Amino acid sequence: MSDLRLAWRNIWRNKRRTLLTAASIFLAVFLALIVRSLQTGLFDNLIQISIQSYTGHIQIHKKGYWDDRTIDNTIVYNDSLTAVVNRLKNVEITVPRLEYFALASSGMQTKGVIIIGTDPVKEDSLTRLSSKMVKGLYLDRTGRGVIVAGGLAEFLGLHTGDTLILIGQGFHGVSAAGKFSVRGIIHLPSPPLDNQVVYMNLPTAQDFFSADNRISSLSISLKKPDDIGMTMGELTSAVNLSKFEVMSWDQLMVEIMQQLKVKTASGMIIISILYLIVGFGIFGTVIMMTNERTKEFGVMVSVGMQKSRLAMILVLEMVFIGLTGALSGLAAALPIMAWYNFHPIKLWGAMAQAYLSYGIEPLLPLALKWGFILSNFTAVMVIVLLTCIFPVRRVFKLKVVEALHK
Amino acid sequence: MNIIEIRNLSKIYDEKTVPVYALNGVDLAFKEGEFTCIVGPSGSGKTTMLNMLGGLDSPSAGGIRIGDTDITSLRSRQLIDFRLRNIGFVFQSFNLIPVLTAKENVEFIMQMQGIKKDQRDKRTMELLNAVGLADKVNTRPGKLSGGQQQRVAVARALASKPRFILADEPTANLDSKSAENLLEIMEKLNREENITFIFSTHDARVVAKARRVVTLEDGRIVADVSKN
């Protein structure tokens, strides 16, 4: 009779109590995993949307650009920079952009706008911009036609084929002014952007701002986003960091990341409360198991069992109950998580509309990450082991004669 | 040859408030192969004496030597190990491990001693045969009668090949037939295998079988009679 078998048999002395304790652990693990999986899936999706709709996984700028986004803080877009980036195996798409502000005017209306000059083909590969067109034609690489965001077009009373006048400040203080034909109208899901953005191809923007061959950012999309750390490392060692800044998506989306952190923390607090309640349940079981067997502990020590071995058997008993609950919770949650990871939940109503307006399918995949599966499993087992402190202390303080008279 | 020597043994409870002498300067020795009863009224110190002999409780004064070992000088771990290898216990209320079968309860002690499985199996079967429970090897204590459980307890006490067995009121919870049967088994083991038994008891049947009767009163030995 090994200690393992003895511990296993001991936990089934009171089947109902063991099953209830294991069931509470099962429920806690199951709920925690599903909630975390949903939350992580949602957040990953949001991040993915942000990456795919604009930022990319990594951006390269002139050093200091992100803190002072002016037309003078731009970089020369030349072969040496593209050669450095394209050498990296993990790079899938690079999108050069030149962005700055200008005044847009049509008829009697004038408004401040964001001008985004970009490579139409590469931009479309990263953000699927063409899918957001509502009227007219998407950008081409050579023409001077622009596409205007829907809210802005409405404010300025613009339609396809109309003329848009742009006035602003170019590179090194040169004045920028020009007339552009409206090629198409685009709907951007973010209202602030929909009321402000004008897209044009990169050469047209460079010409308008007198910023020949200059870009404000080079967005990079990765083949394997999980390897971003390695790629960031390669990039930072490959570019001259006294001239350039290399930023990952989480550095580019600080506000979003902070919001997600707050939401993750609140989720963690709820899960912690759940685990605390379960912990007290387990502790109750431990107290009962210990108190009702004090005499038996006395007998075992009397006949020659070392207290350390007895304590180990008690720990094993609790570990078995913990494992039974945690593994069954895992076994129940994993197929659900895996199924909805490969077959994402189809969203409906306003949420689905919001996704569609981003040009993204309204699907919510559940995350399937070993990190949080392992952390939840570990949390339960740590709680179980903490509850073992009580019986272990009791055994080591056991007075055999008193125990035998219980 | 003495296997146990007790010198000036005292146990005082509530030493700081109102001292109660459970044992008061007891000197006693036990020889190998004895079948001895310790008798006396309730509170006379019988159980305290057995607890001291078994190393379950520590004396307030005096010493206990078992073989060459002064057990009062042993540390907790050493004492537990000493008990495992030298002393067998039979308790009043059997105290078998309820989740183990009769065989496993007996085998458990030998496993703690580190004896190999084939040797354990052989000795377990010998012992259960000796106590007449060869047909109950796979039965758990809950399905055995009180007498059967106490016989398993005797087999368990013998499993470690101890120097002596301490039995605290072993027949107190048994009907007369089971008690008689148990006593016969223990007497036979004593006679045929020279196993030393020391009982504490109120039971006249046990006293009648004993070859030496030590009487305690108020923690002192008032009589020590050997029968021939």
XYZ file of C-alpha atoms in Angstrom:
634
model
C 0.000 0.000 0.000
C 1.773 3.100 -1.206
C 1.167 6.496 0.365
C -0.441 7.591 -2.899
C -3.011 4.786 -2.774
C -3.659 5.373 0.901
C -4.229 9.097 0.271
C -6.503 8.317 -2.680
C -8.589 5.918 -0.596
C -8.737 8.377 2.291
C -10.380 11.073 0.190
C -13.221 8.712 -0.714
C -14.116 7.969 2.919
C -16.676 10.715 2.651
C -17.622 10.666 -1.009
C -20.203 13.414 -0.816
C -17.834 15.861 0.862
C -14.988 15.087 -1.528
C -17.272 15.421 -4.549
C -18.689 18.712 -3.282
C -15.207 20.113 -2.692
C -13.968 18.893 -6.067
C -17.142 20.285 -7.692
C -16.497 23.737 -6.228
C -12.950 23.638 -7.603
C -14.275 22.367 -10.932
C -16.740 25.242 -11.159
C -14.142 27.845 -10.217
C -11.610 26.564 -12.772
C -14.262 26.171 -15.470
C -15.724 29.660 -14.982
C -12.327 31.305 -14.597
C -11.026 29.714 -17.797
C -14.117 30.546 -19.848
C -14.231 34.143 -18.575
C -10.504 34.633 -19.115
C -10.713 33.012 -22.525
C -13.586 35.289 -23.567
C -11.896 38.380 -22.175
C -8.536 37.559 -23.711
C -10.228 36.642 -27.007
C -12.063 39.972 -27.009
C -8.943 41.963 -26.167
C -6.805 40.099 -28.675
C -9.459 40.798 -31.270
C -9.517 44.506 -30.407
C -5.745 44.676 -30.621
C -5.835 42.759 -33.885
C -8.417 45.190 -35.262
C -6.257 48.156 -34.272
C -3.173 46.561 -35.787
C -4.956 45.659 -38.995
C -6.845 48.919 -39.324
C -3.901 51.226 -38.898
C -0.852 50.732 -36.742
C 0.609 47.458 -37.977
C 2.726 45.434 -35.552
C 5.743 47.728 -35.606
C 6.379 51.278 -36.789
C 9.610 53.064 -37.594
C 9.722 56.867 -37.267
C 12.248 59.590 -36.972
C 13.499 59.670 -33.390
C 11.131 61.875 -31.394
C 8.306 61.805 -33.952
C 5.816 60.010 -31.708
C 6.045 62.782 -29.106
C 6.069 65.617 -31.653
C 4.222 64.567 -34.772
C 5.140 67.392 -37.180
C 5.992 67.349 -40.858
C 9.570 68.307 -39.969
C 9.981 65.143 -37.924
C 9.913 62.895 -40.967
C 12.432 60.492 -42.443
C 13.762 59.895 -45.931
C 12.133 56.816 -47.415
C 14.998 55.292 -49.330
C 16.402 51.942 -50.398
C 18.705 51.576 -47.425
C 15.770 51.714 -44.967
C 13.627 49.305 -46.984
C 16.610 46.994 -47.436
C 17.128 46.838 -43.659
C 13.463 46.070 -43.042
C 13.002 43.622 -45.899
C 15.998 41.589 -44.767
C 13.994 40.460 -41.738
C 12.288 37.136 -42.372
C 9.272 37.892 -40.199
C 8.277 41.026 -42.134
C 5.179 40.515 -44.296
C 4.095 43.998 -45.445
C 5.566 47.461 -45.043
C 3.382 50.552 -45.530
C 5.039 53.980 -45.853
C 2.843 56.895 -44.771
C 3.186 60.645 -44.672
C 0.700 62.271 -42.327
C 0.063 65.847 -41.349
C -2.634 68.413 -40.854
C -4.107 70.917 -43.314
C -7.180 73.028 -43.838
C -9.743 71.609 -46.280
C -12.178 73.840 -48.060
C -15.097 73.367 -50.417
C -17.608 76.033 -51.251
C -18.201 78.065 -48.089
C -17.037 75.360 -45.690
C -13.549 74.914 -44.195
C -12.282 72.382 -41.745
C -9.017 71.081 -40.269
C -8.185 67.644 -41.660
C -5.630 64.870 -41.361
C -3.975 64.080 -44.632
C -2.649 60.558 -44.972
C -0.419 59.913 -47.929
C 0.148 56.230 -48.448
C 0.991 53.478 -50.913
C -2.518 52.407 -52.038
C -1.630 48.781 -52.723
C 0.383 48.208 -49.543
C -2.163 50.122 -47.477
C -4.914 47.912 -48.817
C -2.890 44.795 -47.983
C -2.559 45.905 -44.366
C -5.854 47.678 -43.614
C -8.194 46.553 -46.433
C -8.960 50.220 -46.988
C -10.645 49.617 -50.339
C -13.331 47.537 -48.636
C -14.461 50.650 -46.758
C -15.208 52.610 -49.940
C -18.819 53.743 -50.152
C -18.686 55.776 -53.346
C -16.330 56.253 -56.295
C -12.932 54.677 -56.780
C -10.125 53.653 -54.481
C -6.745 55.408 -54.693
C -4.334 54.673 -57.500
C -0.544 54.966 -57.304
C -0.047 57.838 -59.725
C -3.127 60.073 -60.007
C -3.725 63.145 -57.837
C -7.255 62.157 -56.884
C -8.048 61.864 -53.173
C -10.559 59.894 -51.153
C -12.421 61.682 -48.416
C -13.904 60.234 -45.236
C -17.735 60.180 -45.228
C -18.337 62.580 -42.320
C -15.910 65.125 -43.731
C -17.399 64.807 -47.223
C -20.838 65.444 -45.791
C -19.641 68.508 -43.839
C -17.924 69.969 -46.897
C -20.770 68.916 -49.212
C -18.407 66.891 -51.365
C -19.281 64.226 -53.913
C -17.111 62.172 -56.231
C -15.710 64.317 -58.998
C -15.858 67.526 -56.889
C -12.789 69.588 -56.124
C -11.254 69.825 -52.663
C -8.949 72.679 -51.763
C -6.223 71.975 -49.207
C -4.066 74.596 -47.526
C -1.377 73.942 -44.959
C 2.237 74.108 -43.972
C 4.775 71.915 -45.691
C 8.253 70.664 -44.864
C 10.480 73.289 -43.221
C 7.731 75.922 -43.245
C 7.028 75.895 -46.952
C 3.415 76.765 -47.647
C 1.316 73.933 -49.036
C -1.715 74.496 -51.191
C -3.460 72.501 -53.850
C -6.669 71.496 -55.601
C -7.572 67.832 -55.660
C -10.300 65.893 -57.329
C -12.431 63.689 -55.066
C -12.008 60.139 -56.413
C -14.142 58.449 -53.813
C -15.821 58.581 -50.423
C -14.781 56.192 -47.681
C -16.501 55.301 -44.444
C -14.202 55.073 -41.435
C -15.712 53.407 -38.364
C -14.147 55.785 -35.886
C -16.276 59.006 -35.913
C -13.324 61.358 -35.192
C -11.433 59.896 -38.152
C -14.539 59.807 -40.355
C -14.895 63.559 -39.806
C -11.253 64.418 -40.530
C -9.348 62.116 -42.865
C -8.320 62.639 -46.435
C -6.341 59.844 -48.134
C -4.056 60.445 -51.093
C -1.235 58.447 -52.626
C 2.224 58.969 -51.178
C 3.812 60.935 -54.089
C 0.863 63.349 -54.110
C 1.176 63.939 -50.351
C 4.962 64.380 -50.622
C 4.447 66.855 -53.426
C 1.733 68.737 -51.495
C 3.872 69.056 -48.360
C 7.063 69.664 -50.385
C 8.502 66.674 -48.527
C 10.139 64.836 -51.396
C 10.724 61.198 -50.648
C 9.882 61.712 -46.976
C 7.552 59.684 -44.779
C 6.399 60.092 -41.214
C 6.087 56.386 -40.489
C 6.817 52.970 -41.903
C 4.236 50.490 -40.631
C 5.295 46.869 -40.587
C 2.996 43.866 -40.506
C 4.532 40.571 -39.344
C 4.105 37.036 -40.590
C 4.347 35.664 -37.055
C 3.053 38.304 -34.629
C 4.051 36.163 -31.636
C 7.708 36.601 -32.643
C 7.476 40.370 -32.384
C 10.028 40.484 -29.573
C 12.660 38.830 -31.722
C 11.854 41.032 -34.723
C 11.962 44.171 -32.556
C 15.376 43.066 -31.355
C 16.614 42.544 -34.891
C 15.243 45.893 -36.023
C 16.663 47.903 -33.154
C 20.095 46.431 -33.780
C 19.798 46.993 -37.532
C 18.701 50.660 -37.595
C 20.533 53.658 -36.269
C 18.710 54.389 -33.029
C 20.126 57.886 -32.817
C 18.078 58.710 -35.918
C 15.103 56.352 -35.762
C 12.639 55.089 -33.193
C 11.237 51.574 -33.481
C 7.913 51.082 -31.680
C 5.821 47.966 -31.208
C 2.023 48.003 -31.373
C 1.651 48.080 -27.590
C 3.851 51.185 -27.415
C 1.822 52.768 -30.189
C -1.509 52.049 -28.496
C -0.666 53.067 -24.951
C -4.181 54.320 -24.129
C -5.855 51.175 -25.436
C -3.363 48.987 -23.623
C -3.966 50.862 -20.361
C -7.717 50.412 -20.732
C -7.239 46.718 -21.437
C -4.970 46.405 -18.423
C -7.622 47.992 -16.207
C -10.273 45.638 -17.597
C -7.952 42.652 -17.228
C -7.209 43.671 -13.637
C -10.925 43.967 -12.808
C -11.481 40.525 -14.351
C -8.633 39.162 -12.275
C -10.136 40.634 -9.116
C -13.447 38.886 -9.811
C -11.638 35.604 -10.449
C -9.583 36.107 -7.286
C -12.772 36.572 -5.253
C -14.127 33.391 -6.816
C -10.954 31.532 -5.873
C -11.046 33.008 -2.372
C -14.560 31.660 -1.849
C -13.485 28.268 -3.170
C -10.385 28.451 -0.967
C -12.549 28.845 2.126
C -14.657 25.890 0.959
C -11.544 23.746 0.635
C -10.316 24.963 4.002
C -13.605 23.899 5.583
C -13.132 20.424 4.176
C -9.553 20.337 5.435
C -10.609 21.326 8.955
C -13.303 18.639 9.028
C -10.976 15.978 7.611
C -8.322 16.863 10.157
C -10.532 17.125 13.205
C -12.435 13.900 12.638
C -9.226 11.920 12.146
C -7.119 13.227 15.020
C -7.366 9.910 16.880
C -6.343 8.031 13.741
C -3.316 10.324 13.383
C -2.434 9.442 16.977
C -2.678 5.733 16.203
C -0.528 6.046 13.087
C 2.203 7.925 14.926
C 1.954 5.437 17.842
C 2.552 2.448 15.614
C 5.577 4.062 14.002
C 4.595 6.452 11.226
C 6.804 9.524 11.139
C 4.870 12.781 11.366
C 6.472 14.042 8.154
C 5.137 11.027 6.276
C 1.681 11.452 7.769
C 1.717 15.141 6.825
C 2.730 14.194 3.287
C -0.218 11.801 3.032
C -2.571 14.597 4.098
C -1.049 16.958 1.536
C -1.448 14.248 -1.109
C -5.115 13.887 -0.168
C -5.730 17.585 -0.718
C -3.671 17.571 -3.900
C -5.821 14.701 -5.203
C -9.020 16.605 -4.439
C -7.521 19.725 -6.030
C -6.356 17.814 -9.095
C -9.705 16.050 -9.458
C -11.533 19.389 -9.446
C -8.995 21.358 -11.469
C -8.405 18.705 -14.137
C -12.121 18.081 -14.601
C -12.669 21.855 -14.844
C -9.899 21.984 -17.417
C -11.323 19.002 -19.285
C -14.737 20.667 -19.454
C -13.480 24.132 -20.415
C -10.788 23.177 -22.938
C -13.086 21.664 -25.603
C -15.362 24.720 -25.392
C -12.402 27.075 -25.646
C -10.895 25.072 -28.505
C -14.207 24.870 -30.381
C -14.871 28.611 -30.163
C -11.240 29.331 -30.943
C -11.507 27.502 -34.235
C -15.206 28.353 -34.734
C -15.526 31.895 -33.306
C -18.797 33.119 -31.813
C -20.848 35.007 -34.393
C -21.716 38.416 -32.987
C -25.077 40.017 -33.620
C -26.830 43.360 -33.201
C -24.921 46.572 -32.532
C -21.677 44.726 -31.782
C -21.803 42.985 -35.160
C -22.505 46.308 -36.902
C -19.515 47.882 -35.167
C -17.271 45.066 -36.384
C -18.674 45.248 -39.901
C -18.071 48.985 -40.035
C -14.378 48.263 -39.446
C -14.523 45.928 -42.404
C -13.996 43.037 -40.028
C -16.104 39.932 -39.772
C -18.259 40.081 -36.616
C -16.627 37.059 -35.013
C -15.287 36.647 -31.501
C -12.823 33.792 -31.074
C -12.163 32.491 -27.559
C -8.490 32.675 -26.721
C -6.663 29.396 -26.223
C -3.439 30.322 -24.509
C -1.456 27.989 -22.306
C -0.312 30.958 -20.232
C -3.618 31.661 -18.548
C -4.661 28.002 -18.511
C -1.498 27.224 -16.584
C -1.827 30.266 -14.321
C -5.408 29.338 -13.343
C -4.412 25.737 -12.729
C -1.437 26.870 -10.678
C -3.588 29.314 -8.674
C -5.960 26.519 -7.664
C -3.140 24.194 -6.677
C -1.437 26.963 -4.672
C -4.727 27.568 -2.797
C -4.993 23.836 -2.140
C -1.421 23.710 -0.853
C -2.010 26.762 1.348
C -4.984 25.052 2.961
C -2.662 22.137 3.764
C -0.737 24.324 6.205
C -3.441 23.691 8.800
C -3.329 19.854 8.846
C 0.449 19.798 8.471
C 0.832 22.078 11.500
C -1.700 19.967 13.384
C 0.252 16.785 12.664
C 3.601 18.233 13.684
C 2.092 19.582 16.910
C 0.234 16.332 17.563
C 0.452 14.990 21.100
C -0.054 11.281 20.670
C -1.615 10.552 24.054
C -4.119 13.389 23.714
C -4.922 12.323 20.158
C -5.544 8.726 21.253
C -8.099 9.929 23.796
C -10.089 11.944 21.249
C 16.858 -11.306 31.131
C 15.081 -7.964 31.579
C 13.910 -6.376 28.411
C 12.318 -3.392 30.181
C 13.631 -1.621 33.252
C 11.759 1.240 34.900
C 13.585 3.320 37.481
C 11.912 5.747 39.846
C 9.323 6.655 37.212
C 7.015 9.565 37.983
C 4.417 11.388 35.977
C 2.944 14.517 37.460
C 0.059 16.371 35.813
C -0.624 20.069 36.491
C 2.802 20.414 38.064
C 2.470 24.190 38.459
C -1.036 24.325 39.960
C -2.273 21.307 41.920
C 0.164 18.442 41.246
C -1.462 15.097 40.515
C 0.809 12.056 40.660
C -0.312 9.628 37.961
C 2.853 7.607 38.677
C 4.926 8.138 41.748
C 8.441 6.691 41.888
C 7.713 3.359 40.194
C 10.507 0.772 39.859
C 9.680 -2.229 37.741
C 11.250 -4.677 35.311
C 9.840 -7.032 32.682
C 11.528 -10.166 31.400
C 11.328 -11.541 27.864
C 8.353 -13.857 27.342
C 6.257 -12.443 30.179
C 2.454 -12.428 30.049
C 1.827 -9.638 32.529
C -1.224 -7.719 33.636
C -1.177 -4.277 35.182
C -4.330 -3.850 37.187
C -5.797 -1.291 39.496
C -8.785 0.970 39.892
C -9.541 3.812 37.491
C -7.007 6.596 37.904
C -4.422 4.294 39.434
C -1.934 4.986 36.619
C -2.282 1.852 34.429
C -2.741 3.670 31.135
C -0.092 6.246 32.047
C 2.313 3.389 32.735
C 1.566 1.806 29.367
C 1.932 5.164 27.589
C 5.345 5.593 29.217
C 6.431 2.086 28.293
C 5.334 2.701 24.710
C 7.177 5.999 24.492
C 3.915 7.791 23.802
C 4.296 10.088 26.781
C 7.334 11.448 28.553
C 7.914 11.024 32.305
C 8.276 13.903 34.737
C 11.113 12.013 36.407
C 12.886 8.661 36.219
C 13.941 6.534 33.284
C 12.844 3.657 31.083
C 15.369 1.376 29.481
C 14.269 -1.008 26.763
C 17.111 -3.358 25.904
C 20.113 -1.082 25.666
C 18.126 2.059 24.911
C 17.057 4.713 27.391
C 13.896 5.750 25.554
C 13.416 8.881 27.672
C 16.531 10.340 26.034
C 15.326 9.790 22.469
C 14.125 12.655 20.298
C 10.673 12.577 18.711
C 11.727 11.108 15.348
C 14.004 8.550 17.007
C 11.254 7.561 19.397
C 8.737 7.004 16.575
C 11.285 4.869 14.756
C 12.054 2.989 17.977
C 8.365 2.206 18.443
C 8.095 1.012 14.855
C 10.898 -1.518 15.348
C 10.463 -2.541 18.965
C 6.938 -2.123 20.289
C 3.571 -3.509 19.204
C 0.349 -1.810 20.267
C -3.138 -3.222 20.739
C -5.690 -0.543 21.603
C -9.004 -0.805 23.377
C -10.997 0.376 20.368
C -8.975 -1.571 17.731
C -7.954 1.564 15.800
C -7.404 -0.087 12.456
C -7.100 2.118 9.386
C -10.612 1.966 7.947
C -9.647 2.324 4.272
C -7.226 -0.602 4.371
C -8.156 -4.273 4.232
C -7.153 -6.657 7.024
C -4.099 -7.698 5.020
C -3.125 -4.110 4.224
C -3.480 -3.046 7.861
C -1.005 -5.739 8.883
C 1.291 -5.178 5.919
C 1.359 -1.411 6.443
C 3.660 -1.644 9.477
C 6.152 -3.804 7.617
C 6.064 -1.445 4.669
C 7.043 1.405 6.979
C 9.926 -0.788 8.135
C 11.049 -1.129 4.535
C 10.510 -4.889 4.274
C 10.271 -6.278 0.729
C 6.876 -7.131 -0.704
C 7.300 -10.901 -0.969
C 8.468 -11.073 2.654
C 5.606 -8.832 3.717
C 3.041 -10.964 1.927
C 4.411 -14.131 3.513
C 4.452 -12.760 7.056
C 1.047 -11.095 6.700
C -0.534 -14.390 5.711
C 1.255 -16.191 8.553
C -0.033 -13.667 11.076
C -3.592 -13.611 9.781
C -3.541 -17.415 9.853
C -2.280 -17.297 13.420
C -5.202 -15.083 14.497
C -7.664 -17.181 12.490
C -8.519 -14.606 9.853
C -7.023 -16.123 6.716
C -10.430 -15.902 5.042
C -10.793 -12.167 5.774
C -7.613 -10.866 4.193
C -9.411 -8.594 1.744
C -12.087 -7.391 4.120
C -12.046 -3.848 5.432
C -12.425 -3.222 9.197
C -15.957 -1.879 8.791
C -17.113 -5.329 7.683
C -15.395 -7.207 10.503
C -16.850 -7.864 13.948
C -15.220 -6.280 17.012
C -13.438 -9.520 17.876
C -12.171 -9.923 14.327
C -10.943 -6.328 14.262
C -9.070 -6.841 17.516
C -7.463 -9.986 16.107
C -6.315 -7.986 13.081
C -4.942 -5.423 15.554
C -2.978 -8.205 17.279
C -1.615 -9.360 13.922
C -0.678 -5.753 13.134
C 1.082 -5.425 16.495
C 3.077 -8.574 15.747
C 3.918 -7.575 12.184
C 7.024 -5.612 13.066
C 8.430 -8.511 15.166
C 8.456 -6.272 18.243
C 10.295 -6.983 21.512
C 6.981 -6.758 23.365
C 3.332 -5.905 22.868
C 1.444 -3.347 24.919
C -2.281 -3.988 25.083
C -4.472 -1.332 26.687
C -7.785 -2.887 27.780
C -7.827 -5.136 24.688
C -10.998 -6.990 25.682
C -12.987 -3.985 26.933
C -15.013 -3.615 23.745
C -15.491 -7.326 23.046
C -18.223 -9.784 23.938
C -17.168 -12.644 26.185
C -16.732 -15.185 23.390
C -14.578 -12.839 21.305
C -12.594 -11.853 24.386
C -11.973 -15.499 25.246
C -10.945 -16.239 21.695
C -8.559 -13.271 21.574
C -6.955 -14.209 24.882
C -6.386 -17.756 23.691
C -4.636 -16.449 20.581
C -2.404 -14.112 22.580
C -1.622 -16.780 25.155
C -0.711 -19.213 22.396
C 1.562 -16.644 20.730
C 3.206 -16.016 24.094
C 3.653 -19.699 24.842
C 4.737 -20.895 21.422
C 6.673 -17.891 20.096
C 7.812 -16.393 23.411
C 6.225 -13.013 22.604
C 6.086 -10.660 25.605
C 2.635 -9.222 26.356
C 1.951 -6.440 28.861
C -1.704 -5.639 29.450
C -3.509 -2.985 31.348
C -6.951 -4.291 32.186
C -9.942 -4.485 34.463
C -11.024 -7.768 32.909
C -10.878 -10.714 35.304
C -10.492 -13.151 32.381
C -7.264 -11.440 31.338
C -6.032 -11.405 34.931
C -6.803 -15.103 35.206
C -4.650 -15.902 32.170
C -1.748 -13.667 33.241
C 1.325 -15.231 34.823
C 2.262 -12.001 36.587
C -0.069 -9.364 37.978
C 1.177 -5.902 38.939
C -1.303 -3.850 40.955
C -1.181 -0.059 40.947
C -2.901 2.328 43.282
C -2.487 6.094 43.281
C 0.502 5.777 41.011
C 2.389 3.320 43.187
C 2.899 -0.426 42.927
C 1.042 -2.048 45.784
C 1.427 -5.651 44.640
C 3.509 -7.587 42.134
C 2.514 -11.243 42.072
C 3.963 -13.930 39.805
C 2.038 -17.184 39.291
C 3.827 -20.445 38.785
